[in-house]
Amino acid sequence: GHTTGPSLSNDKLYKFAYSAEVYVDRVKASLQKSAGYRFASAVDVNLLWRNPNNDDDQLVKITIRDVQVENVNERPAAKNIFKGKSTQKIIGKEYLEALQRPIVLELARGKVKNFYSYQNEPAFTQNIKRSLASLFQLQLHSGAAKEADISGKCNTTYHVRQDQVTKIKALDSCEIEKHGFTSHNQILDVSTKATSATIYVLEDSFIKSIKAEENYVFFLNSRRKTGAKIVSKQRLELKTVEAGPGLIAGKQVASIIKTLDSSYVSISLVAEPVKSECEKCPSLSERWQSIREQMYPEKLSKAEAVRSFLSFIQSIRKATKEEILQVLRSENKELIPQVVDAITAAQTPASLEAMLEFLDFKDASTSILQERFLYACGFASHPSEMLLKSLTAKFKGEIANEEIRETLVIVMGALVRKLCDKGGCKLPAVAEAKRLILNRLEKATKDDNVRMYLLALKNALLPEAIPLLLKYAESGEGQISNLAATALQRYDPSFLTKEVKKTMNRIYHQNRKVHEKTVRTTAAAIILNSNPSYMEVKNILLSIGELPQEMNKYMLSVIQDILRFEMPSSKTVRQVLKDMRAHNYDRFSKMGSSSAYSGYITRGPDVSSTYSLDILYSGSGILRRSNMNIHIFDRNAELHASQVVIEAQGLESIIAATPDEGEENLDSFAGMSAILFDVQIRPVTFFQGYGDLMSKMLSATGDPINVVKGLILLTDYSQEIQLQSGPRASVEFLGGLAIDISGGMEFSLWYRESKTSVKNRVAIFIAGNTEVDSFFMKTGMETTLEVETALDFISTVQFSQYPFLVCMQMDRVESPFRRYVTKYESLQSGRRYTARRGKAELLAGNEYPLHQENSNMCKKVFGAKSDSSSNWF
């Protein structure tokens, strides 16, 4: 008996019916409405030769006949792209002829030892033949093997029960040339699942039927409902066995193949890539002309601008450096920043070379474009070592504008972190950038330089930088100490050693020297957020009551927020409070206006987002720091979506108030610092020094200062897949964001009030395209999501009395949300079928409640002035 592989009878012709179907649809949809197509044919199989010394070594000839291409689902005549077209018309004469040229397999113990075909055949027909050849490969005993077939070299498991064999292929194990990329952060990325199973039914030691099914599922991690699936099904059924040609005598395979046809060559069973050329694709400048109207700055808060940005990136990725430069050099001042956003986000070697040639860092007049380029590098979705290397070289060269120099090194820090996260910490360019930042920080003497390298470390988050950050946090002056502390705050708690905790406790409790309130509260936040011990919590609680007035209130609010929002340290805090009951009342009834509050913006099945807002005042009612954060997280990852910090100091003289203890000599200053998608941006100064403050106050228009404006590519996923039925599939998800964050601070000495505002304008567009390309036709599905929204945060302070009144307002405007799905089938000749469905809804606006105390204050503030703004509440 032949136990090791299927065996064909001599002098017989096995006639099979073959079909391969492809479906593309939404993940949960039933296949009856999917886009796709069906390839059907007759397949004739006969034995040519059997090795006289080994029955299990056979040469088998396989011929495809009567090819037909048809709809996979019924289509009405008007929508049937195949109607009235012969197969020859659809596939093309030469391709059809190539398909019908037979192939020969050498099967040894059921595995394909050699696949013989014609050398110069079109890749597309060759892959269909490889697909058939792969179906004939099977073993007749249970067990696992690493096998090469059309999908690559894959881990394969066989289960054998009597006349039935099941073959399971682990698709994620397949070794095959892969093209594509994924996004840097898991929350922004796409998840995939892939399965492949083939069931064989045997009869008389040969194949009676084969059913194969391969499934690919893709979904956005941030919204699992948005996704796609590709299903590929193959069937081979034996129809009849007839008398067939006799065997060829001989001992050597090679000589028998030569006798058959001297043009036969043995080629790999692994699929070869098929490039389908784009006949009518627009050039880069044509694509740009068609979308440029959407890219004017005033239109950037619209989803349409983001859609155009994404489609432009797709064109740039196919363009040459010359084509890219042509668009850059022909555009006007208003539009070039958006062009720079897109070219940098494309992240191809050509786009990087074009940008480096176009921008001259020795020229200060183009600093706006240089900054846009640098931020787009910082937000890169899958940065290359080449990018970091190029930026390091620029940093060592001449840079006309000092702010650009700062931004450049800050962005280098962000790229170091992204490359390290992907396992690239040992790459030469990464090692060099790390060395440069650390060495220059150690040697820096000027405050501005120290600050610049600390900001770079706040992005790079290198474990080896922690000792340096501790040194600056504890012994640096005001702003520098504060910056080092906030850099430490961004590390994952697992990196914060005993040494870090000790230093933070010393800073908070001022064991060695007096520290500013801003640094002390950051130190407390680090302690409370990194699994604090019972004693650490107890000492912080005991300190409340002994602190400067507003800091007491602030720390109390932080503790209440930990309990209310059930943060990780809440258990320890509860335990300590239980034991300290005796001296609670006095300690925990503090007057003041500072506060800390966290809450959910959204809670979803896939991802949730939270906001936290904390505000610290000086004793005289002037803002010291307001800090607004938005975090997005799922079960196993987190993304710091945004942080906007407004800091002020030394402003007491304006309202003739007394500064807090230890803060008598602080220079007047106000500024804003932002983190966006895990990247720290270069801080912006509103004013520095008393003279600057006075001139700006007298001319204060209250116009907000723009902090971030531009287009960012967030989700960037692209994979090519070889289907086992022959065609290639490509899956692309692109998600972009147009963002405009501005902030401002205004004083009214008349009303004795100040107002701080942060406005976030955002438009998001996500586009997924899943396509199966069979050369003669394409079928697929496009899915889009779009939303436009705005989040405003305003805090108003009236300091005509103590405790002064503070009203905080956080609002999200009503937001349009639209989603569409388009399925399509199209022939190379241009005939196309599409079906589109969509849904638009309005997400209600929301006034975030913050806390009760705040609502009461707002009533007072707006009751005091019968001002138009009282209708906020």
PDB file of N, CA and C in Angstrom, residues 220-284:
ATOM      1  N   LEU A 220      -9.509  48.083  12.665  1.00  0.00           N
ATOM      2  CA  LEU A 220      -8.841  49.183  13.352  1.00  0.00           C
ATOM      3  C   LEU A 220      -8.884  48.905  14.842  1.00  0.00           C
ATOM      4  N   ASN A 221      -7.747  49.005  15.515  1.00  0.00           N
ATOM      5  CA  ASN A 221      -7.750  48.779  16.961  1.00  0.00           C
ATOM      6  C   ASN A 221      -8.613  49.812  17.678  1.00  0.00           C
ATOM      7  N   SER A 222      -8.687  51.014  17.127  1.00  0.00           N
ATOM      8  CA  SER A 222      -9.431  52.072  17.816  1.00  0.00           C
ATOM      9  C   SER A 222     -10.942  51.953  17.584  1.00  0.00           C
ATOM     10  N   ARG A 223     -11.328  51.196  16.555  1.00  0.00           N
ATOM     11  CA  ARG A 223     -12.770  51.002  16.308  1.00  0.00           C
ATOM     12  C   ARG A 223     -12.925  49.690  15.567  1.00  0.00           C
ATOM     13  N   ARG A 224     -13.107  48.613  16.333  1.00  0.00           N
ATOM     14  CA  ARG A 224     -13.060  47.281  15.724  1.00  0.00           C
ATOM     15  C   ARG A 224     -14.172  47.046  14.724  1.00  0.00           C
ATOM     16  N   LYS A 225     -15.223  47.861  14.800  1.00  0.00           N
ATOM     17  CA  LYS A 225     -16.311  47.721  13.832  1.00  0.00           C
ATOM     18  C   LYS A 225     -15.838  48.077  12.434  1.00  0.00           C
ATOM     19  N   THR A 226     -14.793  48.888  12.350  1.00  0.00           N
ATOM     20  CA  THR A 226     -14.300  49.304  11.037  1.00  0.00           C
ATOM     21  C   THR A 226     -13.202  48.348  10.616  1.00  0.00           C
ATOM     22  N   GLY A 227     -13.482  47.606   9.550  1.00  0.00           N
ATOM     23  CA  GLY A 227     -12.479  46.634   9.131  1.00  0.00           C
ATOM     24  C   GLY A 227     -12.890  46.009   7.818  1.00  0.00           C
ATOM     25  N   ALA A 228     -12.214  44.926   7.478  1.00  0.00           N
ATOM     26  CA  ALA A 228     -12.488  44.284   6.193  1.00  0.00           C
ATOM     27  C   ALA A 228     -12.099  42.822   6.293  1.00  0.00           C
ATOM     28  N   LYS A 229     -12.680  42.016   5.394  1.00  0.00           N
ATOM     29  CA  LYS A 229     -12.232  40.628   5.320  1.00  0.00           C
ATOM     30  C   LYS A 229     -12.073  40.241   3.861  1.00  0.00           C
ATOM     31  N   ILE A 230     -11.147  39.312   3.634  1.00  0.00           N
ATOM     32  CA  ILE A 230     -10.966  38.726   2.307  1.00  0.00           C
ATOM     33  C   ILE A 230     -11.155  37.226   2.497  1.00  0.00           C
ATOM     34  N   VAL A 231     -12.030  36.645   1.705  1.00  0.00           N
ATOM     35  CA  VAL A 231     -12.235  35.192   1.777  1.00  0.00           C
ATOM     36  C   VAL A 231     -11.893  34.629   0.402  1.00  0.00           C
ATOM     37  N   SER A 232     -11.063  33.591   0.408  1.00  0.00           N
ATOM     38  CA  SER A 232     -10.690  32.970  -0.862  1.00  0.00           C
ATOM     39  C   SER A 232     -11.037  31.484  -0.749  1.00  0.00           C
ATOM     40  N   LYS A 233     -11.910  30.996  -1.638  1.00  0.00           N
ATOM     41  CA  LYS A 233     -12.356  29.595  -1.568  1.00  0.00           C
ATOM     42  C   LYS A 233     -11.971  28.876  -2.853  1.00  0.00           C
ATOM     43  N   GLN A 234     -11.476  27.661  -2.709  1.00  0.00           N
ATOM     44  CA  GLN A 234     -11.169  26.843  -3.893  1.00  0.00           C
ATOM     45  C   GLN A 234     -11.847  25.488  -3.761  1.00  0.00           C
ATOM     46  N   ARG A 235     -12.330  24.944  -4.928  1.00  0.00           N
ATOM     47  CA  ARG A 235     -12.912  23.596  -4.930  1.00  0.00           C
ATOM     48  C   ARG A 235     -12.381  22.849  -6.139  1.00  0.00           C
ATOM     49  N   LEU A 236     -12.050  21.606  -5.889  1.00  0.00           N
ATOM     50  CA  LEU A 236     -11.637  20.746  -7.004  1.00  0.00           C
ATOM     51  C   LEU A 236     -12.425  19.453  -6.834  1.00  0.00           C
ATOM     52  N   GLU A 237     -13.227  19.081  -7.835  1.00  0.00           N
ATOM     53  CA  GLU A 237     -14.042  17.865  -7.703  1.00  0.00           C
ATOM     54  C   GLU A 237     -13.825  16.943  -8.890  1.00  0.00           C
ATOM     55  N   LEU A 238     -13.619  15.682  -8.575  1.00  0.00           N
ATOM     56  CA  LEU A 238     -13.424  14.685  -9.630  1.00  0.00           C
ATOM     57  C   LEU A 238     -14.771  14.416 -10.285  1.00  0.00           C
ATOM     58  N   LYS A 239     -14.828  14.582 -11.618  1.00  0.00           N
ATOM     59  CA  LYS A 239     -16.079  14.342 -12.344  1.00  0.00           C
ATOM     60  C   LYS A 239     -16.084  12.928 -12.961  1.00  0.00           C
ATOM     61  N   THR A 240     -15.012  12.616 -13.709  1.00  0.00           N
ATOM     62  CA  THR A 240     -14.955  11.270 -14.322  1.00  0.00           C
ATOM     63  C   THR A 240     -13.504  10.818 -14.402  1.00  0.00           C
ATOM     64  N   VAL A 241     -13.326   9.493 -14.548  1.00  0.00           N
ATOM     65  CA  VAL A 241     -12.001   8.942 -14.836  1.00  0.00           C
ATOM     66  C   VAL A 241     -12.143   8.188 -16.158  1.00  0.00           C
ATOM     67  N   GLU A 242     -11.308   8.569 -17.130  1.00  0.00           N
ATOM     68  CA  GLU A 242     -11.398   7.946 -18.453  1.00  0.00           C
ATOM     69  C   GLU A 242     -10.080   7.273 -18.788  1.00  0.00           C
ATOM     70  N   ALA A 243     -10.107   6.500 -19.871  1.00  0.00           N
ATOM     71  CA  ALA A 243      -8.846   5.935 -20.363  1.00  0.00           C
ATOM     72  C   ALA A 243      -7.967   7.094 -20.828  1.00  0.00           C
ATOM     73  N   GLY A 244      -6.673   7.006 -20.509  1.00  0.00           N
ATOM     74  CA  GLY A 244      -5.797   8.132 -20.850  1.00  0.00           C
ATOM     75  C   GLY A 244      -4.503   7.647 -21.478  1.00  0.00           C
ATOM     76  N   PRO A 245      -3.592   8.584 -21.761  1.00  0.00           N
ATOM     77  CA  PRO A 245      -2.319   8.227 -22.403  1.00  0.00           C
ATOM     78  C   PRO A 245      -1.481   7.318 -21.507  1.00  0.00           C
ATOM     79  N   GLY A 246      -0.611   6.525 -22.133  1.00  0.00           N
ATOM     80  CA  GLY A 246       0.241   5.587 -21.378  1.00  0.00           C
ATOM     81  C   GLY A 246       1.417   6.301 -20.723  1.00  0.00           C
ATOM     82  N   LEU A 247       2.195   5.543 -19.934  1.00  0.00           N
ATOM     83  CA  LEU A 247       3.353   6.112 -19.237  1.00  0.00           C
ATOM     84  C   LEU A 247       4.534   6.232 -20.186  1.00  0.00           C
ATOM     85  N   ILE A 248       5.459   7.130 -19.802  1.00  0.00           N
ATOM     86  CA  ILE A 248       6.699   7.268 -20.560  1.00  0.00           C
ATOM     87  C   ILE A 248       7.756   6.453 -19.815  1.00  0.00           C
ATOM     88  N   ALA A 249       8.512   5.644 -20.547  1.00  0.00           N
ATOM     89  CA  ALA A 249       9.536   4.841 -19.879  1.00  0.00           C
ATOM     90  C   ALA A 249      10.793   5.684 -19.672  1.00  0.00           C
ATOM     91  N   GLY A 250      11.568   5.326 -18.644  1.00  0.00           N
ATOM     92  CA  GLY A 250      12.823   6.042 -18.413  1.00  0.00           C
ATOM     93  C   GLY A 250      13.169   6.033 -16.946  1.00  0.00           C
ATOM     94  N   LYS A 251      14.453   6.369 -16.662  1.00  0.00           N
ATOM     95  CA  LYS A 251      14.892   6.330 -15.265  1.00  0.00           C
ATOM     96  C   LYS A 251      15.088   7.733 -14.677  1.00  0.00           C
ATOM     97  N   GLN A 252      15.459   8.695 -15.536  1.00  0.00           N
ATOM     98  CA  GLN A 252      15.801  10.024 -15.028  1.00  0.00           C
ATOM     99  C   GLN A 252      14.670  11.026 -15.307  1.00  0.00           C
ATOM    100  N   VAL A 253      14.286  11.758 -14.279  1.00  0.00           N
ATOM    101  CA  VAL A 253      13.251  12.777 -14.446  1.00  0.00           C
ATOM    102  C   VAL A 253      13.655  13.787 -15.519  1.00  0.00           C
ATOM    103  N   ALA A 254      14.897  14.253 -15.436  1.00  0.00           N
ATOM    104  CA  ALA A 254      15.358  15.313 -16.347  1.00  0.00           C
ATOM    105  C   ALA A 254      15.157  14.944 -17.804  1.00  0.00           C
ATOM    106  N   SER A 255      15.518  13.705 -18.159  1.00  0.00           N
ATOM    107  CA  SER A 255      15.424  13.313 -19.571  1.00  0.00           C
ATOM    108  C   SER A 255      13.959  13.205 -20.010  1.00  0.00           C
ATOM    109  N   ILE A 256      13.083  12.795 -19.093  1.00  0.00           N
ATOM    110  CA  ILE A 256      11.667  12.676 -19.449  1.00  0.00           C
ATOM    111  C   ILE A 256      11.056  14.058 -19.690  1.00  0.00           C
ATOM    112  N   ILE A 257      11.433  15.024 -18.829  1.00  0.00           N
ATOM    113  CA  ILE A 257      10.940  16.400 -18.998  1.00  0.00           C
ATOM    114  C   ILE A 257      11.401  16.949 -20.355  1.00  0.00           C
ATOM    115  N   LYS A 258      12.678  16.680 -20.688  1.00  0.00           N
ATOM    116  CA  LYS A 258      13.229  17.147 -21.974  1.00  0.00           C
ATOM    117  C   LYS A 258      12.432  16.568 -23.147  1.00  0.00           C
ATOM    118  N   THR A 259      12.088  15.254 -23.034  1.00  0.00           N
ATOM    119  CA  THR A 259      11.315  14.590 -24.096  1.00  0.00           C
ATOM    120  C   THR A 259       9.955  15.266 -24.272  1.00  0.00           C
ATOM    121  N   LEU A 260       9.349  15.628 -23.133  1.00  0.00           N
ATOM    122  CA  LEU A 260       8.015  16.236 -23.179  1.00  0.00           C
ATOM    123  C   LEU A 260       8.042  17.571 -23.915  1.00  0.00           C
ATOM    124  N   ASP A 261       8.915  18.473 -23.415  1.00  0.00           N
ATOM    125  CA  ASP A 261       9.013  19.812 -24.019  1.00  0.00           C
ATOM    126  C   ASP A 261      10.308  20.431 -23.508  1.00  0.00           C
ATOM    127  N   SER A 262      11.224  20.720 -24.433  1.00  0.00           N
ATOM    128  CA  SER A 262      12.541  21.212 -23.997  1.00  0.00           C
ATOM    129  C   SER A 262      12.451  22.610 -23.360  1.00  0.00           C
ATOM    130  N   SER A 263      11.274  23.272 -23.484  1.00  0.00           N
ATOM    131  CA  SER A 263      11.137  24.611 -22.868  1.00  0.00           C
ATOM    132  C   SER A 263      10.775  24.543 -21.387  1.00  0.00           C
ATOM    133  N   TYR A 264      10.446  23.363 -20.867  1.00  0.00           N
ATOM    134  CA  TYR A 264      10.073  23.267 -19.451  1.00  0.00           C
ATOM    135  C   TYR A 264      11.267  23.576 -18.555  1.00  0.00           C
ATOM    136  N   VAL A 265      11.013  24.357 -17.466  1.00  0.00           N
ATOM    137  CA  VAL A 265      12.049  24.562 -16.444  1.00  0.00           C
ATOM    138  C   VAL A 265      11.406  24.339 -15.074  1.00  0.00           C
ATOM    139  N   SER A 266      12.247  23.949 -14.138  1.00  0.00           N
ATOM    140  CA  SER A 266      11.746  23.780 -12.774  1.00  0.00           C
ATOM    141  C   SER A 266      11.779  25.155 -12.109  1.00  0.00           C
ATOM    142  N   ILE A 267      10.608  25.632 -11.624  1.00  0.00           N
ATOM    143  CA  ILE A 267      10.591  26.947 -10.969  1.00  0.00           C
ATOM    144  C   ILE A 267       9.999  26.816  -9.567  1.00  0.00           C
ATOM    145  N   SER A 268      10.199  27.865  -8.791  1.00  0.00           N
ATOM    146  CA  SER A 268       9.755  27.821  -7.396  1.00  0.00           C
ATOM    147  C   SER A 268       8.231  27.791  -7.319  1.00  0.00           C
ATOM    148  N   LEU A 269       7.741  27.090  -6.312  1.00  0.00           N
ATOM    149  CA  LEU A 269       6.294  27.021  -6.095  1.00  0.00           C
ATOM    150  C   LEU A 269       5.803  28.284  -5.357  1.00  0.00           C
ATOM    151  N   VAL A 270       6.740  29.005  -4.745  1.00  0.00           N
ATOM    152  CA  VAL A 270       6.369  30.231  -4.015  1.00  0.00           C
ATOM    153  C   VAL A 270       5.994  31.312  -5.029  1.00  0.00           C
ATOM    154  N   ALA A 271       4.874  32.000  -4.770  1.00  0.00           N
ATOM    155  CA  ALA A 271       4.359  32.991  -5.726  1.00  0.00           C
ATOM    156  C   ALA A 271       5.384  34.065  -6.034  1.00  0.00           C
ATOM    157  N   GLU A 272       5.334  34.569  -7.262  1.00  0.00           N
ATOM    158  CA  GLU A 272       6.180  35.720  -7.585  1.00  0.00           C
ATOM    159  C   GLU A 272       5.296  36.967  -7.585  1.00  0.00           C
ATOM    160  N   PRO A 273       5.875  38.104  -7.178  1.00  0.00           N
ATOM    161  CA  PRO A 273       5.065  39.321  -7.118  1.00  0.00           C
ATOM    162  C   PRO A 273       4.599  39.746  -8.505  1.00  0.00           C
ATOM    163  N   VAL A 274       3.365  40.233  -8.575  1.00  0.00           N
ATOM    164  CA  VAL A 274       2.812  40.706  -9.847  1.00  0.00           C
ATOM    165  C   VAL A 274       2.628  42.209  -9.714  1.00  0.00           C
ATOM    166  N   LYS A 275       3.208  42.962 -10.610  1.00  0.00           N
ATOM    167  CA  LYS A 275       3.019  44.416 -10.578  1.00  0.00           C
ATOM    168  C   LYS A 275       2.003  44.775 -11.649  1.00  0.00           C
ATOM    169  N   SER A 276       0.860  45.325 -11.224  1.00  0.00           N
ATOM    170  CA  SER A 276      -0.066  45.758 -12.271  1.00  0.00           C
ATOM    171  C   SER A 276       0.161  47.251 -12.462  1.00  0.00           C
ATOM    172  N   GLU A 277       0.499  47.627 -13.679  1.00  0.00           N
ATOM    173  CA  GLU A 277       0.836  49.021 -13.950  1.00  0.00           C
ATOM    174  C   GLU A 277      -0.436  49.855 -14.003  1.00  0.00           C
ATOM    175  N   CYS A 278      -0.266  51.117 -13.635  1.00  0.00           N
ATOM    176  CA  CYS A 278      -1.419  52.006 -13.639  1.00  0.00           C
ATOM    177  C   CYS A 278      -1.422  52.774 -14.953  1.00  0.00           C
ATOM    178  N   GLU A 279      -2.454  52.527 -15.758  1.00  0.00           N
ATOM    179  CA  GLU A 279      -2.492  53.152 -17.086  1.00  0.00           C
ATOM    180  C   GLU A 279      -2.870  54.634 -16.980  1.00  0.00           C
ATOM    181  N   LYS A 280      -4.013  54.880 -16.290  1.00  0.00           N
ATOM    182  CA  LYS A 280      -4.561  56.240 -16.350  1.00  0.00           C
ATOM    183  C   LYS A 280      -4.342  57.011 -15.048  1.00  0.00           C
ATOM    184  N   CYS A 281      -3.292  56.646 -14.289  1.00  0.00           N
ATOM    185  CA  CYS A 281      -3.085  57.345 -13.016  1.00  0.00           C
ATOM    186  C   CYS A 281      -2.635  58.782 -13.262  1.00  0.00           C
ATOM    187  N   PRO A 282      -3.207  59.744 -12.486  1.00  0.00           N
ATOM    188  CA  PRO A 282      -2.787  61.140 -12.669  1.00  0.00           C
ATOM    189  C   PRO A 282      -1.351  61.326 -12.170  1.00  0.00           C
ATOM    190  N   SER A 283      -0.647  62.301 -12.742  1.00  0.00           N
ATOM    191  CA  SER A 283       0.708  62.605 -12.259  1.00  0.00           C
ATOM    192  C   SER A 283       0.563  63.307 -10.906  1.00  0.00           C
ATOM    193  N   LEU A 284       1.686  63.481 -10.205  1.00  0.00           N
ATOM    194  CA  LEU A 284       1.635  64.102  -8.883  1.00  0.00           C
ATOM    195  C   LEU A 284       1.075  65.527  -8.982  1.00  0.00           C
TER     196      LEU A 284
END
